[in-house]
Backbone as JSON, one array per atom type, in Angstrom:
{
  "sequence": "XXXXXXXXXXXXXXXXXXXXXXXXXXXXXXXXXXXXXXXXXXXXXXXXXXXXXXXXXXXXXXXXXXXXXXXXXXXXXXXXXXXXXXXXXXXXXXXXXXXXXXXXXXXXXXXXXXXXXXXXXXXXXXXXXXXXXXXXXXXXXXXXXXXXXX",
  "N": [[177.33, -37.35, -32.19], [179.78, -34.92, -31.74], [183.14, -35.55, -31.37], [185.58, -34.38, -31.7], [186.87, -31.38, -33.11], [188.5, -29.62, -35.74], [191.27, -28.55, -37.8], [192.65, -29.88, -40.75], [196.01, -30.56, -41.94], [196.13, -29.23, -44.37], [194.42, -27.15, -43.98], [191.74, -27.66, -44.19], [188.54, -27.93, -42.73], [187.62, -30.28, -40.19], [185.64, -32.84, -38.61], [185.45, -35.16, -35.99], [183.41, -37.79, -35.31], [181.07, -39.82, -33.37], [180.11, -43.21, -34.08], [177.37, -43.72, -33.82], [176.06, -41.33, -34.4], [176.52, -40.89, -37.06], [174.87, -41.07, -39.5], [172.86, -39.16, -38.97], [174.47, -36.88, -38.74], [175.7, -36.72, -41.31], [173.4, -36.42, -42.89], [172.41, -33.99, -41.89], [174.51, -32.27, -42.6], [174.28, -32.43, -45.37], [171.77, -31.21, -45.74], [172.54, -28.69, -44.92], [173.92, -27.78, -47.08], [176.18, -29.13, -47.96], [176.39, -30.77, -50.49], [177.63, -32.71, -52.02], [179.28, -35.74, -52.11], [182.48, -36.12, -52.19], [184.58, -37.94, -51.81], [185.27, -41.04, -50.24], [187.28, -42.56, -47.84], [189.6, -44.72, -46.09], [191.62, -45.31, -43.21], [194.08, -47.28, -41.73], [195.23, -47.28, -38.63], [196.48, -49.1, -37.1], [195.97, -49.35, -34.23], [193.37, -48.55, -34.39], [190.8, -48.16, -36.89], [189.87, -45.7, -39.3], [187.23, -44.14, -40.94], [186.75, -41.9, -43.56], [184.98, -39.16, -44.72], [184.71, -36.99, -47.37], [183.26, -34.02, -47.94], [181.59, -31.66, -50.04], [180.52, -28.31, -50.65], [179.04, -26.92, -53.25], [177.76, -24.47, -53.7], [178.74, -22.72, -51.73], [181.41, -23.07, -51.96], [182.96, -24.7, -50.18], [184.63, -27.15, -48.15], [184.31, -29.99, -46.08], [185.55, -32.38, -43.8], [184.58, -35.44, -42.57], [185.13, -37.62, -39.97], [185.13, -40.95, -38.7], [185.36, -43.57, -36.31], [185.0, -46.8, -36.53], [184.71, -49.15, -34.18], [184.07, -51.87, -34.33], [184.37, -52.41, -36.99], [182.08, -51.91, -38.52], [179.66, -49.85, -40.08], [176.8, -47.71, -40.58], [175.27, -47.57, -43.8], [175.83, -44.94, -46.15], [174.45, -44.71, -48.46], [171.65, -44.1, -48.69], [171.73, -41.36, -48.49], [173.63, -40.3, -50.3], [173.94, -41.45, -53.54], [176.4, -42.02, -54.68], [177.91, -43.06, -52.64], [177.71, -45.75, -52.75], [179.66, -47.09, -54.45], [182.04, -46.24, -53.23], [181.75, -47.37, -50.64], [181.7, -50.07, -51.25], [184.33, -50.39, -52.16], [185.77, -49.8, -49.8], [184.89, -51.86, -48.2], [185.91, -54.08, -49.61], [188.76, -53.67, -49.67], [189.49, -52.82, -47.09], [187.85, -54.07, -45.25], [185.64, -52.94, -43.98], [182.35, -53.07, -43.0], [179.22, -52.14, -44.27], [176.21, -51.58, -43.01], [172.97, -52.02, -44.31], [173.64, -51.46, -46.89], [172.94, -51.64, -50.39], [174.15, -53.59, -52.03], [176.5, -55.0, -51.01], [179.41, -56.15, -51.87], [182.53, -57.48, -52.99], [184.59, -55.33, -55.01], [186.93, -55.07, -56.45], [188.54, -57.37, -55.97], [188.18, -60.97, -56.26], [185.22, -62.64, -55.0], [185.9, -64.81, -53.33], [188.29, -64.14, -52.16], [190.66, -64.09, -49.53], [190.78, -62.12, -46.76], [191.67, -58.58, -46.39], [193.41, -56.45, -48.23], [194.49, -53.82, -47.64], [194.66, -53.5, -44.97], [196.54, -53.32, -41.95], [196.92, -55.71, -40.62], [196.9, -57.64, -42.58], [198.07, -60.58, -44.04], [200.85, -60.68, -45.81], [202.51, -62.71, -46.6], [201.15, -64.89, -47.5], [200.34, -66.24, -50.51], [197.79, -65.82, -52.91], [195.83, -67.33, -55.43], [194.04, -66.85, -58.4], [191.73, -68.54, -60.24], [189.75, -69.45, -63.09], [186.55, -70.8, -63.17], [184.73, -73.24, -65.16], [182.27, -72.09, -65.72], [182.8, -69.42, -65.8], [183.08, -68.06, -63.43], [185.1, -66.81, -60.72], [187.64, -68.54, -58.89], [189.31, -68.8, -55.9], [192.41, -69.77, -54.56], [195.04, -71.16, -52.51], [196.88, -72.63, -53.79], [198.87, -72.69, -56.57], [198.51, -74.44, -58.71], [195.97, -75.32, -58.62], [193.21, -75.98, -60.42], [194.36, -75.7, -62.93]],
  "CA": [[177.99, -36.46, -31.27], [181.11, -34.52, -32.17], [184.19, -35.88, -30.4], [186.71, -33.47, -31.91], [186.8, -30.46, -34.26], [189.8, -29.03, -36.0], [191.67, -28.32, -39.19], [193.7, -30.76, -41.25], [197.24, -29.85, -42.3], [195.88, -28.36, -45.53], [193.5, -26.1, -43.59], [190.35, -28.11, -44.33], [187.85, -28.24, -41.47], [187.2, -31.66, -40.0], [185.02, -33.22, -37.34], [185.48, -36.58, -35.65], [182.13, -38.06, -34.66], [180.87, -41.22, -33.0], [179.41, -44.03, -35.08], [175.92, -43.64, -33.65], [175.51, -40.1, -34.98], [177.03, -40.74, -38.42], [173.83, -40.79, -40.51], [172.25, -37.87, -38.65], [175.44, -35.82, -39.06], [175.82, -36.61, -42.76], [172.13, -35.86, -43.39], [172.37, -32.58, -41.5], [175.47, -31.54, -43.44], [173.71, -32.32, -46.72], [170.74, -30.15, -45.67], [173.25, -27.42, -44.75], [174.55, -27.36, -48.33], [177.28, -30.01, -48.38], [175.56, -31.61, -51.34], [178.42, -33.6, -52.87], [180.24, -36.64, -51.48], [183.63, -36.11, -53.09], [185.44, -39.1, -51.63], [185.31, -41.77, -48.98], [188.51, -43.32, -47.72], [189.78, -45.29, -44.75], [193.02, -45.39, -42.78], [194.32, -48.24, -40.66], [196.28, -46.78, -37.75], [196.85, -50.28, -36.33], [195.18, -49.39, -33.0], [191.99, -48.34, -34.81], [190.6, -47.75, -38.27], [189.08, -44.48, -39.41], [186.59, -43.91, -42.23], [186.8, -40.46, -43.79], [184.04, -38.66, -45.73], [185.06, -35.65, -47.85], [182.02, -33.42, -48.45], [181.78, -30.36, -50.67], [179.39, -27.44, -50.91], [179.29, -26.18, -54.49], [177.25, -23.1, -53.61], [179.58, -21.89, -50.87], [182.8, -23.41, -52.24], [183.56, -25.15, -48.93], [184.83, -28.58, -47.97], [184.44, -30.45, -44.7], [185.92, -33.78, -43.69], [183.93, -36.1, -41.44], [185.86, -38.84, -39.63], [184.46, -41.81, -37.72], [186.18, -44.74, -35.98], [184.13, -47.94, -36.22], [185.48, -50.13, -33.4], [183.76, -53.23, -34.77], [184.47, -52.41, -38.45], [180.79, -51.77, -39.19], [179.05, -48.53, -40.09], [175.6, -47.66, -41.42], [175.54, -47.12, -45.17], [175.44, -43.57, -46.53], [173.81, -44.73, -49.78], [170.37, -43.37, -48.75], [172.0, -39.92, -48.55], [174.32, -40.07, -51.58], [174.07, -42.66, -54.36], [177.81, -42.27, -54.95], [178.51, -43.81, -51.54], [177.65, -47.17, -53.11], [180.95, -47.58, -54.94], [183.05, -46.01, -52.19], [181.58, -48.34, -49.57], [182.15, -51.39, -51.75], [185.8, -50.36, -52.18], [186.26, -49.87, -48.42], [184.62, -53.22, -47.75], [186.83, -54.97, -50.3], [190.17, -53.48, -49.36], [189.73, -52.56, -45.66], [187.01, -54.91, -44.42], [184.59, -52.19, -43.3], [181.02, -53.52, -43.44], [178.24, -51.06, -44.24], [174.88, -52.15, -42.84], [171.97, -51.36, -45.13], [174.13, -51.24, -48.26], [172.1, -52.43, -51.29], [174.86, -54.65, -52.76], [177.86, -54.98, -50.45], [180.26, -57.25, -52.29], [183.84, -57.0, -53.45], [184.53, -54.57, -56.26], [188.19, -55.29, -57.16], [189.02, -58.73, -55.78], [187.12, -61.97, -56.36], [184.48, -62.86, -53.76], [186.55, -65.8, -52.48], [189.57, -63.65, -51.66], [190.77, -64.14, -48.08], [191.39, -60.93, -46.15], [191.47, -57.23, -46.95], [194.84, -56.14, -48.4], [194.99, -52.53, -47.17], [194.73, -53.5, -43.51], [197.88, -53.59, -41.43], [197.01, -57.1, -40.19], [196.83, -58.52, -43.75], [199.26, -61.43, -44.13], [201.43, -60.59, -47.15], [203.3, -63.9, -46.91], [200.29, -65.9, -48.12], [199.97, -65.95, -51.89], [196.5, -66.34, -53.34], [195.77, -67.47, -56.87], [192.68, -66.79, -58.91], [191.5, -69.33, -61.45], [188.38, -69.3, -63.56], [185.77, -72.02, -63.36], [184.17, -73.4, -66.52], [181.12, -71.2, -65.9], [183.27, -68.04, -65.86], [183.25, -67.48, -62.09], [186.45, -66.91, -60.18], [187.89, -69.42, -57.75], [190.54, -68.38, -55.23], [193.04, -70.83, -53.78], [196.41, -70.92, -52.1], [197.69, -73.54, -54.59], [198.91, -72.15, -57.94], [198.14, -75.46, -59.7], [194.56, -75.64, -58.46], [192.36, -75.56, -61.54], [195.05, -75.61, -64.22]],
  "C": [[179.4, -36.17, -31.77], [182.1, -34.79, -31.04], [185.31, -34.84, -30.47], [186.44, -32.63, -33.14], [188.2, -29.92, -34.48], [190.01, -28.76, -37.47], [192.76, -29.32, -39.55], [194.92, -29.92, -41.62], [197.06, -28.9, -43.47], [194.89, -27.24, -45.23], [192.03, -26.45, -43.71], [189.76, -28.41, -42.95], [187.53, -29.73, -41.4], [186.47, -31.79, -38.68], [185.19, -34.74, -37.2], [184.22, -36.84, -34.85], [182.07, -39.52, -34.23], [179.99, -41.9, -34.04], [177.89, -43.86, -35.02], [175.31, -42.4, -34.29], [175.92, -39.88, -36.43], [175.94, -40.32, -39.41], [173.15, -39.46, -40.24], [173.18, -36.72, -39.01], [175.57, -35.63, -40.56], [174.56, -36.0, -43.38], [172.02, -34.37, -43.1], [173.32, -31.75, -42.35], [174.95, -31.4, -44.87], [172.63, -31.25, -46.75], [171.37, -28.77, -45.55], [174.04, -27.01, -45.99], [175.74, -28.19, -48.76], [176.65, -31.12, -49.22], [176.33, -32.62, -52.18], [179.39, -34.41, -52.03], [181.39, -36.81, -52.45], [184.37, -37.43, -53.04], [185.16, -39.74, -50.29], [186.6, -42.56, -48.97], [188.59, -43.91, -46.32], [191.28, -45.39, -44.48], [193.09, -46.42, -41.66], [195.51, -47.74, -39.84], [196.79, -47.87, -36.81], [196.05, -50.41, -35.03], [193.69, -49.23, -33.3], [191.97, -47.99, -36.29], [189.69, -46.53, -38.29], [188.53, -44.38, -40.83], [186.41, -42.41, -42.38], [185.89, -40.1, -44.97], [184.46, -37.23, -46.09], [183.82, -35.07, -48.53], [182.3, -32.02, -48.98], [180.46, -29.63, -50.81], [179.72, -26.62, -52.15], [178.89, -24.71, -54.35], [178.16, -22.19, -52.8], [181.07, -22.16, -51.04], [183.55, -23.78, -50.95], [183.69, -26.67, -48.93], [184.89, -28.86, -46.48], [184.75, -31.94, -44.75], [185.27, -34.33, -42.42], [184.67, -37.42, -41.2], [185.08, -39.62, -38.58], [185.33, -43.06, -37.54], [185.28, -45.91, -35.59], [184.9, -49.04, -35.49], [185.25, -51.56, -33.87], [183.78, -53.37, -36.3], [183.12, -52.45, -39.15], [180.29, -50.34, -39.03], [177.74, -48.61, -40.86], [175.96, -47.09, -42.79], [175.05, -45.69, -45.38], [174.75, -43.54, -47.89], [172.42, -44.1, -49.8], [170.56, -41.85, -48.86], [172.63, -39.54, -49.89], [174.43, -41.4, -52.31], [175.54, -43.02, -54.58], [178.51, -43.02, -53.82], [178.55, -45.3, -51.85], [179.02, -47.71, -53.5], [182.05, -47.38, -53.92], [182.96, -47.06, -51.09], [181.99, -49.73, -50.01], [183.67, -51.46, -51.78], [186.36, -50.51, -50.76], [185.98, -51.24, -47.81], [185.67, -54.18, -48.32], [188.25, -54.86, -49.77], [190.48, -53.28, -47.87], [188.86, -53.4, -44.73], [185.96, -54.17, -43.61], [183.24, -52.63, -43.87], [180.02, -52.38, -43.25], [176.83, -51.66, -44.19], [173.87, -51.33, -43.64], [172.43, -51.06, -46.55], [173.35, -52.15, -49.21], [172.82, -53.6, -51.97], [176.3, -54.73, -52.28], [178.6, -56.26, -50.83], [181.55, -56.64, -52.82], [183.71, -56.31, -54.81], [185.79, -54.78, -57.11], [188.63, -56.76, -57.13], [187.88, -59.73, -55.92], [186.48, -62.23, -55.0], [185.17, -63.85, -52.82], [187.86, -65.36, -51.86], [189.57, -63.64, -50.14], [191.47, -62.89, -47.58], [191.11, -59.65, -46.93], [192.85, -56.58, -47.02], [195.34, -54.78, -47.95], [195.02, -52.42, -45.64], [196.13, -53.87, -43.05], [198.03, -55.04, -40.99], [196.89, -58.11, -41.34], [198.15, -59.27, -43.89], [199.79, -61.44, -45.57], [202.21, -61.83, -47.56], [202.47, -64.98, -47.6], [199.91, -65.46, -49.53], [198.62, -66.57, -52.19], [196.46, -66.32, -54.87], [194.31, -67.52, -57.3], [192.63, -67.58, -60.21], [190.04, -69.17, -61.84], [187.74, -70.67, -63.71], [185.24, -72.07, -64.78], [183.01, -72.45, -66.78], [181.5, -69.72, -65.89], [183.41, -67.36, -64.51], [184.68, -67.69, -61.61], [186.5, -67.89, -59.02], [189.25, -69.03, -57.19], [191.09, -69.56, -54.45], [194.45, -70.4, -53.4], [197.39, -71.82, -52.86], [197.69, -73.04, -56.03], [198.46, -73.15, -59.0], [196.67, -75.83, -59.61], [193.75, -75.09, -59.64], [193.06, -75.48, -62.87], [195.09, -76.93, -64.91]]
}
Protein backbone atom coordinates (compact mmCIF):
# COMPACT_ATOMS: atom_id res chain seq x y z
CA UNK A 1 0.00 0.00 0.00
CA UNK A 2 1.30 3.44 -0.92
CA UNK A 3 1.57 5.71 2.11
CA UNK A 4 2.95 8.76 0.31
CA UNK A 5 3.83 9.88 -3.23
CA UNK A 6 5.96 12.80 -4.23
CA UNK A 7 9.12 14.12 -5.79
CA UNK A 8 12.58 14.25 -4.24
CA UNK A 9 14.54 17.51 -4.28
CA UNK A 10 16.14 16.47 -7.58
CA UNK A 11 12.71 15.94 -9.17
CA UNK A 12 12.80 12.13 -9.06
CA UNK A 13 9.46 10.50 -8.34
CA UNK A 14 9.23 8.53 -5.11
CA UNK A 15 6.72 6.42 -3.26
CA UNK A 16 6.73 5.47 0.40
CA UNK A 17 5.11 2.08 0.92
CA UNK A 18 4.38 -0.24 3.83
CA UNK A 19 6.57 -3.26 4.46
CA UNK A 20 3.82 -5.76 3.70
CA UNK A 21 3.45 -4.60 0.09
CA UNK A 22 7.18 -4.29 -0.66
CA UNK A 23 7.65 -7.42 -2.79
CA UNK A 24 4.36 -6.96 -4.67
CA UNK A 25 5.24 -3.32 -5.39
CA UNK A 26 8.78 -4.09 -6.56
CA UNK A 27 7.53 -6.97 -8.73
CA UNK A 28 4.83 -4.78 -10.25
CA UNK A 29 7.32 -2.00 -11.01
CA UNK A 30 9.63 -4.51 -12.68
CA UNK A 31 6.75 -5.76 -14.87
CA UNK A 32 5.98 -2.10 -15.68
CA UNK A 33 9.47 -1.64 -17.12
CA UNK A 34 11.61 -0.66 -14.13
CA UNK A 35 13.98 -3.47 -15.00
CA UNK A 36 17.16 -2.32 -13.24
CA UNK A 37 17.86 -2.01 -9.52
CA UNK A 38 20.38 0.81 -9.60
CA UNK A 39 21.01 1.14 -5.88
CA UNK A 40 19.73 0.22 -2.45
CA UNK A 41 20.56 2.40 0.50
CA UNK A 42 19.32 3.07 4.02
CA UNK A 43 19.02 6.13 6.23
CA UNK A 44 18.84 6.23 10.01
CA UNK A 45 16.65 9.17 11.03
CA UNK A 46 17.00 8.19 14.70
CA UNK A 47 13.22 7.84 15.15
CA UNK A 48 13.05 5.32 12.30
CA UNK A 49 15.16 3.77 9.57
CA UNK A 50 14.27 3.89 5.90
CA UNK A 51 15.42 1.52 3.14
CA UNK A 52 15.51 3.12 -0.30
CA UNK A 53 15.35 1.30 -3.66
CA UNK A 54 16.41 3.25 -6.77
CA UNK A 55 14.85 1.67 -9.87
CA UNK A 56 15.47 2.55 -13.50
CA UNK A 57 13.62 1.92 -16.74
CA UNK A 58 16.09 1.78 -19.61
CA UNK A 59 13.39 1.75 -22.27
CA UNK A 60 11.59 4.85 -21.00
CA UNK A 61 14.61 6.56 -19.42
CA UNK A 62 12.79 6.97 -16.08
CA UNK A 63 13.79 6.53 -12.46
CA UNK A 64 11.60 5.90 -9.43
CA UNK A 65 12.58 5.69 -5.80
CA UNK A 66 10.76 3.29 -3.49
CA UNK A 67 11.05 3.91 0.25
CA UNK A 68 10.00 1.62 3.09
CA UNK A 69 10.33 1.95 6.88
CA UNK A 70 10.90 -1.41 8.56
CA UNK A 71 9.90 -0.82 12.20
CA UNK A 72 11.50 -4.07 13.34
CA UNK A 73 14.56 -3.76 11.04
CA UNK A 74 13.45 -6.71 8.89
CA UNK A 75 12.29 -6.75 5.29
CA UNK A 76 11.68 -9.49 2.73
CA UNK A 77 14.59 -9.99 0.36
CA UNK A 78 14.37 -8.58 -3.16
CA UNK A 79 16.85 -11.16 -4.49
CA UNK A 80 14.09 -13.20 -6.20
CA UNK A 81 13.30 -10.07 -8.26
CA UNK A 82 16.83 -8.75 -8.90
CA UNK A 83 20.01 -10.78 -8.39
CA UNK A 84 21.87 -7.52 -7.72
CA UNK A 85 19.88 -7.05 -4.51
CA UNK A 86 22.09 -9.74 -2.98
CA UNK A 87 25.11 -7.49 -2.47
CA UNK A 88 23.08 -4.41 -1.57
CA UNK A 89 21.16 -6.31 1.11
CA UNK A 90 24.35 -7.75 2.57
CA UNK A 91 25.80 -4.23 2.80
CA UNK A 92 22.66 -2.89 4.51
CA UNK A 93 22.69 -5.81 6.93
CA UNK A 94 26.37 -5.29 7.74
CA UNK A 95 26.37 -1.53 8.20
CA UNK A 96 22.77 -0.75 9.23
CA UNK A 97 21.50 -3.99 10.79
CA UNK A 98 18.57 -4.47 8.40
CA UNK A 99 17.74 -8.18 8.15
CA UNK A 100 16.37 -9.48 4.85
CA UNK A 101 14.25 -12.60 5.27
CA UNK A 102 14.69 -15.12 2.48
CA UNK A 103 18.13 -13.82 1.52
CA UNK A 104 20.29 -16.70 0.19
CA UNK A 105 23.46 -15.74 2.12
CA UNK A 106 22.86 -12.92 4.60
CA UNK A 107 26.22 -12.35 6.25
CA UNK A 108 28.54 -9.42 6.68
CA UNK A 109 30.26 -8.16 3.57
CA UNK A 110 32.77 -5.59 4.92
CA UNK A 111 33.23 -6.33 8.62
CA UNK A 112 34.15 -9.65 10.22
CA UNK A 113 31.24 -11.84 11.35
CA UNK A 114 32.11 -11.30 15.02
CA UNK A 115 31.84 -7.51 14.80
CA UNK A 116 29.52 -6.06 17.44
CA UNK A 117 26.96 -3.58 16.13
CA UNK A 118 26.28 -1.83 12.84
CA UNK A 119 28.46 1.29 12.39
CA UNK A 120 26.14 3.44 10.24
CA UNK A 121 23.34 3.43 12.80
CA UNK A 122 22.92 6.46 15.03
CA UNK A 123 22.83 4.21 18.13
CA UNK A 124 26.26 2.68 17.34
CA UNK A 125 28.65 3.23 20.26
CA UNK A 126 31.73 4.92 18.79
CA UNK A 127 33.52 4.91 22.15
CA UNK A 128 34.06 1.13 22.06
CA UNK A 129 37.09 0.12 20.05
CA UNK A 130 37.05 -3.29 18.41
CA UNK A 131 40.12 -5.14 17.24
CA UNK A 132 40.32 -7.81 14.58
CA UNK A 133 42.91 -10.55 14.86
CA UNK A 134 43.40 -13.58 12.68
CA UNK A 135 43.19 -17.11 14.03
CA UNK A 136 45.70 -19.74 12.93
CA UNK A 137 43.13 -21.13 10.47
CA UNK A 138 42.78 -17.73 8.75
CA UNK A 139 39.42 -16.75 10.25
CA UNK A 140 38.91 -13.39 11.89
CA UNK A 141 38.40 -12.95 15.60
CA UNK A 142 36.98 -9.72 16.99
CA UNK A 143 37.69 -8.54 20.53
CA UNK A 144 37.68 -5.39 22.62
CA UNK A 145 41.26 -6.08 23.83
CA UNK A 146 44.03 -5.00 21.43
CA UNK A 147 46.42 -7.62 22.85
CA UNK A 148 44.00 -10.52 22.41
CA UNK A 149 45.65 -12.93 20.01
CA UNK A 150 49.00 -11.18 19.58
